[in-house]
Coordinates of C-alpha atoms in Angstrom, one line a residue:
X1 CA 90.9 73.8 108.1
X2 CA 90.9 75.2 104.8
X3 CA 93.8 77.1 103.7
X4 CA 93.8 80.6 101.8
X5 CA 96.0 81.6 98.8
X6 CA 96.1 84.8 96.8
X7 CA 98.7 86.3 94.7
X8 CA 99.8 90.4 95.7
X9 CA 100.6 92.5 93.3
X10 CA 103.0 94.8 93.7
X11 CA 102.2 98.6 93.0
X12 CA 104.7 101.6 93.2
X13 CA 103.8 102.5 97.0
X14 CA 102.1 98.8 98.5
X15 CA 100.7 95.1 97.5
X16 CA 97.2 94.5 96.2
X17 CA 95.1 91.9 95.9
X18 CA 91.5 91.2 94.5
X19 CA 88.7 90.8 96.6
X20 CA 85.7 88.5 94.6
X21 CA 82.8 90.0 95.8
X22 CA 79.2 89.6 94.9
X23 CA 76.8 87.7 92.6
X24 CA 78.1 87.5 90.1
X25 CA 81.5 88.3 91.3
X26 CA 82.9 91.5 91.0
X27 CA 86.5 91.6 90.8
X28 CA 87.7 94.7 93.1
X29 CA 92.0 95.5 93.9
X30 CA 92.6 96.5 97.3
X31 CA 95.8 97.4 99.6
X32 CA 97.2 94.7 102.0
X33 CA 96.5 96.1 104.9
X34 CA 97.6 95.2 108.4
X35 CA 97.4 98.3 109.9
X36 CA 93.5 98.6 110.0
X37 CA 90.5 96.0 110.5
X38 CA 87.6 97.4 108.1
X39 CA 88.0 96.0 104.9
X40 CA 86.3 98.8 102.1
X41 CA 86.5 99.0 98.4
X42 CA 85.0 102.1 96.2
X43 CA 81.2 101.5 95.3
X44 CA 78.8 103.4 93.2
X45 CA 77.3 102.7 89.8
X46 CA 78.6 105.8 88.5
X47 CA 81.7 107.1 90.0
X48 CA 84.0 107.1 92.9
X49 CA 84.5 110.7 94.8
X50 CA 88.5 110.9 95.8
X51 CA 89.6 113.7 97.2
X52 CA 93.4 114.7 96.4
X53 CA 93.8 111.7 95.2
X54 CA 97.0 110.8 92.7
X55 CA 96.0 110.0 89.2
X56 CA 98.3 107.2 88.8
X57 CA 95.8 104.7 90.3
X58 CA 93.4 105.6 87.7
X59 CA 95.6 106.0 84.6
X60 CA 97.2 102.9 85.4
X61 CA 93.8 101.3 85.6
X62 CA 93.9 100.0 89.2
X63 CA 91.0 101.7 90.2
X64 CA 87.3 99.7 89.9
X65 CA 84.2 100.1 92.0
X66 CA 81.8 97.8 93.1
X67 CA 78.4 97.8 91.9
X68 CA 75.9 96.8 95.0
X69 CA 72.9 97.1 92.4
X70 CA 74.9 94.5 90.3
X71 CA 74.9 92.1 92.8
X72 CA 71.9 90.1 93.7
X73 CA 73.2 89.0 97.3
X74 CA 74.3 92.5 98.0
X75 CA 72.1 93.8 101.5
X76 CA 73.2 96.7 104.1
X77 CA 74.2 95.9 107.2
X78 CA 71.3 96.4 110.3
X79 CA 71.9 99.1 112.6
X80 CA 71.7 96.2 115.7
X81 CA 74.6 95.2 114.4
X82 CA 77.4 94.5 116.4
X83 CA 79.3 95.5 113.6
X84 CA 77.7 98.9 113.1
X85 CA 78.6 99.4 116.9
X86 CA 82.0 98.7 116.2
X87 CA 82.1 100.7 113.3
X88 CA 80.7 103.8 115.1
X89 CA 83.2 103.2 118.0
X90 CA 80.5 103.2 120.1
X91 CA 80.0 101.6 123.7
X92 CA 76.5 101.4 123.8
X93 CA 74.7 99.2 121.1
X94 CA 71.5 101.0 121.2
X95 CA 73.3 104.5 119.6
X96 CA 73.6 102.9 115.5
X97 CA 70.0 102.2 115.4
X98 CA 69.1 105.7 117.1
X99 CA 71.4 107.3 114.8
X100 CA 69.2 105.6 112.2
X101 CA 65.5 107.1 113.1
X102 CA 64.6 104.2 115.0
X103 CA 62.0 104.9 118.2
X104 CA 63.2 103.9 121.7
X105 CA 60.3 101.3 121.7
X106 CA 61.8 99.3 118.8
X107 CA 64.5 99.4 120.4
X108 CA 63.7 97.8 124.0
X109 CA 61.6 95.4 121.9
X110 CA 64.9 94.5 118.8
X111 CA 62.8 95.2 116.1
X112 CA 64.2 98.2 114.7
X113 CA 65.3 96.9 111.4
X114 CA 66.3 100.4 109.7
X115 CA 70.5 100.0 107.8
X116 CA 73.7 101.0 110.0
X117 CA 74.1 104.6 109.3
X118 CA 76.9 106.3 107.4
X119 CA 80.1 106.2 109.3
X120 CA 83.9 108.1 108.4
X121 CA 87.0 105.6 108.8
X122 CA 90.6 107.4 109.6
X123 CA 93.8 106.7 109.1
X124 CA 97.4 107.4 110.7
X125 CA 98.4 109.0 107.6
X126 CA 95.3 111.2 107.1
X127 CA 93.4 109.8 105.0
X128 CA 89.5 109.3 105.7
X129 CA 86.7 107.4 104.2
X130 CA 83.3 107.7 104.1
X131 CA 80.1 105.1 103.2
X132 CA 77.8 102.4 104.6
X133 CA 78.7 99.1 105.9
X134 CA 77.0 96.3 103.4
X135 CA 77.2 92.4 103.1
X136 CA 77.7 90.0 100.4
X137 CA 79.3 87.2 99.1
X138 CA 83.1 86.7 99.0
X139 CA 84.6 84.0 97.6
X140 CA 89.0 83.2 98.4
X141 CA 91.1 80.7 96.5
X142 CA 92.4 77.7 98.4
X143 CA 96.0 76.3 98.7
X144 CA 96.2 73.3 96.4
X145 CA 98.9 73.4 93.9
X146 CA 96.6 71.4 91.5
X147 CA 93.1 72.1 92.6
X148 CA 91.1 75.7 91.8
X149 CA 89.3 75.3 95.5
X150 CA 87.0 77.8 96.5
X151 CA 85.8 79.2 100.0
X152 CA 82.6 81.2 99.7
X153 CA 81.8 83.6 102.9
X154 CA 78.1 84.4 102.7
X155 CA 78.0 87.6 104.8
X156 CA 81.3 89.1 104.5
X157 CA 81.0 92.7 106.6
X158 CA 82.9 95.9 104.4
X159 CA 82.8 99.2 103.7
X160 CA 81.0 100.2 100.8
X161 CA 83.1 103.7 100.2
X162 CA 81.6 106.2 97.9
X163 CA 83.6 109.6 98.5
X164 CA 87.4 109.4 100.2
X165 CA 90.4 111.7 101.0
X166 CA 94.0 110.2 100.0
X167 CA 92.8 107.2 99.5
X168 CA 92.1 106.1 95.9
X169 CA 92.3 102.9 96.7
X170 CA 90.1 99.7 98.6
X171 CA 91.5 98.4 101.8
X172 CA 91.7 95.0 102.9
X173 CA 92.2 95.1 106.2
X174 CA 94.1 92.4 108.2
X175 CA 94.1 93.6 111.8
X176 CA 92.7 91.8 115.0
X177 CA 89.4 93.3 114.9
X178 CA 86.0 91.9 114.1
X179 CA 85.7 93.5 111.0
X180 CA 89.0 92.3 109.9
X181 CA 89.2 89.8 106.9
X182 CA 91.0 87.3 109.2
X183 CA 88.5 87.4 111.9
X184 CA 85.3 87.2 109.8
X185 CA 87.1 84.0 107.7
X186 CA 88.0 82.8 110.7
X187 CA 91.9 82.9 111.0
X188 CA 92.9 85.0 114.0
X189 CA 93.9 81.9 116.0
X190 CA 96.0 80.8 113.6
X191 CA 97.9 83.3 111.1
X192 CA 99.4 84.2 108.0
X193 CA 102.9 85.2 105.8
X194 CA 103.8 87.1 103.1
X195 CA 106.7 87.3 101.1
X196 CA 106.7 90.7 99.2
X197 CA 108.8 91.2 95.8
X198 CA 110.7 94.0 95.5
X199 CA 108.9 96.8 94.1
X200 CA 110.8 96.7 90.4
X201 CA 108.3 94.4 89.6
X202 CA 105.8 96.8 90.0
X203 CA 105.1 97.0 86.2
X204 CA 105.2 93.2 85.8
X205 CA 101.8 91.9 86.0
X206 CA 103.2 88.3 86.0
X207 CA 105.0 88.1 89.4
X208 CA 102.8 88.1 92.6
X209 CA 103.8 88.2 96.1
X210 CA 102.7 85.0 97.8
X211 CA 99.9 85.8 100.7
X212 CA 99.1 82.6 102.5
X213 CA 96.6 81.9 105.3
X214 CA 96.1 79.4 107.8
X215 CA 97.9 76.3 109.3
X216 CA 100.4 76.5 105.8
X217 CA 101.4 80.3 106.7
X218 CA 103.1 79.2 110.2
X219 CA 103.9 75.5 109.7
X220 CA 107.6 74.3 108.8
X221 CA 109.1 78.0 109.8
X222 CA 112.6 76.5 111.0
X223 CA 114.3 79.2 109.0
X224 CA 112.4 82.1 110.2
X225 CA 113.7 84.1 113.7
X226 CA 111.1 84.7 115.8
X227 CA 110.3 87.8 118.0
X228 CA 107.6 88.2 120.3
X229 CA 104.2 90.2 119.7
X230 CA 103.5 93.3 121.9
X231 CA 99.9 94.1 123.0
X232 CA 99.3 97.3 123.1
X233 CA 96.4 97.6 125.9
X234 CA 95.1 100.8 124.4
X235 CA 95.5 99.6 120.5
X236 CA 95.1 95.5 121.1
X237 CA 94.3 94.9 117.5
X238 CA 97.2 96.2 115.7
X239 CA 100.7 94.6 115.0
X240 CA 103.7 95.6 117.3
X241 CA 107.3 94.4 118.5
X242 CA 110.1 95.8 120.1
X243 CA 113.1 97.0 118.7
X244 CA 116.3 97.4 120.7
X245 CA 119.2 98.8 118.5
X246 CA 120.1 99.5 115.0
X247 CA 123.1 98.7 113.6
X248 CA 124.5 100.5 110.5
X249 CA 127.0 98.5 108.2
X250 CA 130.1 97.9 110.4
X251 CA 129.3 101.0 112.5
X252 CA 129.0 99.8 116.6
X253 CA 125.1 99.1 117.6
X254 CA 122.9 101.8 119.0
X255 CA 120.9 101.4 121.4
X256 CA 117.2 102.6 121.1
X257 CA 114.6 104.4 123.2
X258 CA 112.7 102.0 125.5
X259 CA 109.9 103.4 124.2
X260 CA 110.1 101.5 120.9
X261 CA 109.7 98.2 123.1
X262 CA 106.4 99.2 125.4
X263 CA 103.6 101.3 126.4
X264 CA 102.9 103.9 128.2
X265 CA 99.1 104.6 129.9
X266 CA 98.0 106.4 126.6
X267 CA 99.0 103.5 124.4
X268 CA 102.2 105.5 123.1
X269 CA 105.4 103.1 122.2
X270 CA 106.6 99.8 120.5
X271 CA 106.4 99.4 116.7
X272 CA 104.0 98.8 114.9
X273 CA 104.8 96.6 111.6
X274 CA 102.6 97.8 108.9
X275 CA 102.3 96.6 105.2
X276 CA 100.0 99.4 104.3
X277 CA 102.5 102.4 105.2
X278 CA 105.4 102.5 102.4
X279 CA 108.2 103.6 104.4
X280 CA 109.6 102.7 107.8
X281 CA 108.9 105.8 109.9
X282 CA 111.7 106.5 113.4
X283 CA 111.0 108.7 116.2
X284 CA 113.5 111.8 116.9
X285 CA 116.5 111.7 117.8
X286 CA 117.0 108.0 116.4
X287 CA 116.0 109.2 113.1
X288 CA 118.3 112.2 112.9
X289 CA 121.4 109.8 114.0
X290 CA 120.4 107.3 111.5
X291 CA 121.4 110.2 108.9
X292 CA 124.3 111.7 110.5
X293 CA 125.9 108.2 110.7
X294 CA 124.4 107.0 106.8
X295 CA 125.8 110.1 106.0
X296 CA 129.3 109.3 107.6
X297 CA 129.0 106.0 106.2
X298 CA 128.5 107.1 102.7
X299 CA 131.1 108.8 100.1
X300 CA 129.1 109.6 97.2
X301 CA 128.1 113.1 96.4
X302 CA 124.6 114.4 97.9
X303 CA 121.7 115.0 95.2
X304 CA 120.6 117.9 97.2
X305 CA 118.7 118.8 94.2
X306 CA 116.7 115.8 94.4
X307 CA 116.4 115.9 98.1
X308 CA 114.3 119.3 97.5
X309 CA 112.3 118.0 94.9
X310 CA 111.2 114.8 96.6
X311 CA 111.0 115.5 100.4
X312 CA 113.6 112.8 101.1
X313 CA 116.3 113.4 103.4
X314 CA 119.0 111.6 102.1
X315 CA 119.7 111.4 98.0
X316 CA 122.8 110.5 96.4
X317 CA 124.3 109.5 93.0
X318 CA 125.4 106.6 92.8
X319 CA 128.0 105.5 90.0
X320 CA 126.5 103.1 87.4
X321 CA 129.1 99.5 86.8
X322 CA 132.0 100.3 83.6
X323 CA 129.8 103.6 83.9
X324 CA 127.4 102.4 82.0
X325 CA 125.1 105.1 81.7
X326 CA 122.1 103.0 79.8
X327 CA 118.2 102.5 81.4
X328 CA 118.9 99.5 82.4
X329 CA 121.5 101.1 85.4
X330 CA 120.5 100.4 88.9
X331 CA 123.6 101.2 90.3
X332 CA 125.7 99.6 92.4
X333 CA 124.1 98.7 96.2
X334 CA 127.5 97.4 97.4
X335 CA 128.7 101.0 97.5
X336 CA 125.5 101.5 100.0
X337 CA 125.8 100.6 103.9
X338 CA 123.7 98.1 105.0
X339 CA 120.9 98.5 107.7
X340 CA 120.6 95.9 110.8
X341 CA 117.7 96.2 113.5
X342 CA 117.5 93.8 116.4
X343 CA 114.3 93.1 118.2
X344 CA 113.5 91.6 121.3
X345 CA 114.7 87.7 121.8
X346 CA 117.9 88.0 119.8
X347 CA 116.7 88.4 116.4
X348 CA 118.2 90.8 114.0
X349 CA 117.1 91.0 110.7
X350 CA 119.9 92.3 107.9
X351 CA 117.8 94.3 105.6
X352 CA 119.1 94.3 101.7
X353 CA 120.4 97.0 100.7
X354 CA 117.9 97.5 98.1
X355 CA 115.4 98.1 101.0
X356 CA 116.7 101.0 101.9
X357 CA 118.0 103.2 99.5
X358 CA 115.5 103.4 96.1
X359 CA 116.3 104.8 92.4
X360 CA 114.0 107.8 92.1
X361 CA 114.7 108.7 88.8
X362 CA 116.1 107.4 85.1
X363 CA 120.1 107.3 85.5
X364 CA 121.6 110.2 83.5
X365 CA 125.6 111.3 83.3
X366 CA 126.6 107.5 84.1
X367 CA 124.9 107.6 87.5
X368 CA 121.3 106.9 89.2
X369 CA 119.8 109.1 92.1
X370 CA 119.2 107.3 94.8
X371 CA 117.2 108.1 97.9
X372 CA 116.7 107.0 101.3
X373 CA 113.5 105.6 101.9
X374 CA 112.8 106.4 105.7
X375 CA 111.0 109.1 107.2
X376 CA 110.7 110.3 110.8
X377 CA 107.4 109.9 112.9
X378 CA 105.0 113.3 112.6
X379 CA 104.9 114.8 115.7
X380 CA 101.2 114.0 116.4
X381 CA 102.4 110.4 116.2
X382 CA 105.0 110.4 118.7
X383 CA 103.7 111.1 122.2
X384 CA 100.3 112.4 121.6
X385 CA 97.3 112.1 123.9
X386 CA 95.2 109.8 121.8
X387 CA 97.7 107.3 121.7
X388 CA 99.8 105.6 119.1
X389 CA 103.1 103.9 117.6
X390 CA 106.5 104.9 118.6
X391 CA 107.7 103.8 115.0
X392 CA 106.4 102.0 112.3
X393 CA 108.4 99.2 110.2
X394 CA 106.6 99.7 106.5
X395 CA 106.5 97.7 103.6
X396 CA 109.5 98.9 101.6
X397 CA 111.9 97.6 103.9
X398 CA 110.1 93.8 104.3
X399 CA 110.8 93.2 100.0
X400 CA 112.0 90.0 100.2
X401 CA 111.9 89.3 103.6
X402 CA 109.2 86.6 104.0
X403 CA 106.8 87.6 107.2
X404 CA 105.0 85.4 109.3
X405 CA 102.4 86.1 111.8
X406 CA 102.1 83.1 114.4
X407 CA 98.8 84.3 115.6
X408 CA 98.0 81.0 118.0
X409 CA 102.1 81.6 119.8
X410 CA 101.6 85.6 119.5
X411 CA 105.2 86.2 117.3
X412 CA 106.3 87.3 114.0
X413 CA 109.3 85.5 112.3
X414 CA 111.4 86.8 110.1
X415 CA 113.2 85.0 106.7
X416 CA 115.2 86.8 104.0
X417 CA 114.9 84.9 100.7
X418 CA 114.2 85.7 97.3
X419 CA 110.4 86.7 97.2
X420 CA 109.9 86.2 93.2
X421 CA 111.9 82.9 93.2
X422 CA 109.9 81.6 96.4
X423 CA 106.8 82.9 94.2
X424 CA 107.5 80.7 91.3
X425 CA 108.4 77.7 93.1
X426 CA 105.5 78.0 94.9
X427 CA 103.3 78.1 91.7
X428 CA 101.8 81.7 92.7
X429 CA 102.6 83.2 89.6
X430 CA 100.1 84.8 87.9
X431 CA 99.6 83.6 84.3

């Protein structure tokens, strides 16, 4: 079975990587994702339409749109599709291709041959896309440390995006759905790991977070903890596991809801691991004792300031070392407490202190602001009627933690190390 490598970069809110699609090959950066299936990148041959989108991803030049009239293996999806079904949400296969103009005798007969109609992709956080589903040629890199190997995918299934809202950027998406990358290369019986680096190497172009798939990704894990994948019935292609308490520095554990480790008939409960949401989102009231204790725990002076500016709810400033008050100050994450959550089978997984409090600003007086990066789940997320994720454990808090996804025995493992130096050793630098 062939083996996938790629290289993630790390940007200031998630890890990209480059998607070679096309003939010739189109180089197009997209988010990690595996909290969503469709994988989508920005197409048009003159611009891409975001909607309240930051300018960052532009200005920093991350932005780049594919160019389906620049690719002569480019072709739209049919609206008999399966994949247009799925991508409609629809239960009845016949609705795409009547969506599409086709008559009801082309229909009995299968030769209705019209392209899947336009379709709008949500997300959790808001953010919604809108284009056609097209088909081309994707090529991913292979594992050997010596070799260049190649995998070509002929007709690779993804969105071809030409106006979005909040989201500026492509998606690959790395769920349990057909449309998923996995499932269309062929790896959701087996699995994959990551290993992010922490996100001050966001401006360093030459260190990667390794991304590997297949057999490699979940072989010789004797170091990782393992904890059991939930199924959610309601959401089965999504990632969750079951927390059961937190622990806070020295602090005595605290138990969480039981709702953070199943479901209820709607599909509410369990968390959902997600490397495309930033921060690790609680429910209420474990989020609002989370503070109250960190705030017990901690003896530095509140940047309430800050807290205003930024919508964090926990900021402080924290000393530089011989109060040194030069650029290069981080400040001193000893002085922080440290974060422990257990999940189900006896695994608890000490977070680094960097992963949970961040420098949101350039130090100034001999000291560095530094915030907490947590956030509590929106009320439409926690108990609604359509369903969803009691919490969600996001991508800040798994720098240098490497992740891994045994697909085939249905469990994630856990093993902090050193991302960048795992990264080197493992020749996935980029040059």
């Amino acid at each position: 079975m062939f083996d996938m490598v790629e290289p993630l970069r790390a940007t200031r809110d998630g890890y990209l990587m480059s998607l070679n699609l096309g003939t010739p090959p189109q180089v197009i950066q997209v988010y990690m994702d595996t909290g969503s299936d469709l994988t989508w990148v920005p197409c048009g041959n003159v611009s891409f339409d975001c909607i309240e989108c930051d300018q960052y991803y532009r200005i920093n030049r991350l932005t780049s749109a594919f160019s389906p009239l620049n690719s002569s293996s480019s072709l739209r999806v049919s609206c008999s599709s399966p994949f247009c079904t799925q991508i409609h949400n629809s239960d009845n296969s016949y609705d795409p291709c009547v969506m599409a103009g086709c008559s009801l005798n082309t229909l009995l007969k299968g030769t209705c041959s019209r392209p899947c109609p336009s379709f709008a992709y949500t997300y959790g956080g808001g953010g919604v896309v809108s284009g056609t589903l097209a088909k081309d040629l994707l090529r991913v890199h292979g594992t050997g440390l010596s070799s260049s190997t190649t995998k070509e995918t002929q007709r690779f299934r993804f969105g071809c995006i030409r106006q979005a809202y909040k989201e500026p950027l492509g998606i690959a998406g790395f769920g349990r759905g057909s449309l998923s990358l996995l499932s269309q290369l062929g790896y959701l019986n087996k699995g994959f790991s990551h290993c992010f680096v922490s996100f001050k190497f966001a401006s360093n172009p030459n260190i990667s977070s390794p991304l590997i798939i297949g057999d490699e990704a979940i072989s010789s894990k004797e170091s990782s903890k393992f904890t059991p994948l939930l199924t959610n019935p309601t959401y089965p292609n999504y990632y969750y596991i079951g927390l059961e308490a937190i622990t806070i520095s020295n602090m005595s554990m605290k138990e969480v809801p039981m709702k953070l480790r199943e479901f209820d008939g709607k599909g509410n409960g369990g968390m959902m691991i997600d490397s495309g949401t930033t921060y690790t989102h609680l429910p209420e009231p474990l989020y609002s004792q989370l503070l109250l204790d960190l705030q017990l725990a901690i003896q530095h002076p509140r940047a309430i300031e800050q807290e205003k500016q930024t919508g964090f709810d926990l900021c402080y400033y924290i000393p530089c070392p011989n109060n040194n008050g030069s650029s290069n100050c981080i400040g001193n994450d000893d002085d922080l407490p440290s974060i422990t959550f257990h999940f189900l089978d006896n695994v608890s997984l000490f977070l680094p202190r960097a992963n949970n409090f961040y420098a949101i600003r350039p130090p100034s007086n001999s000291s560095v602001v530094k915030c907490l990066l947590y956030q509590g789940m929106n009320d439409e997320n926690d108990g609604n009627d359509s369903g969803g994720p009691a919490a969600i454990f996001g991508n800040f808090q798994q720098q240098n933690v490497e992740v891994v996804y045994d697909l085939m025995n249905e469990r994630i493992g856990f093993n902090p190390m050193d991302c960048a130096a795992a990264c080197s050793s493992s020749q996935v630098l980029r040059s």
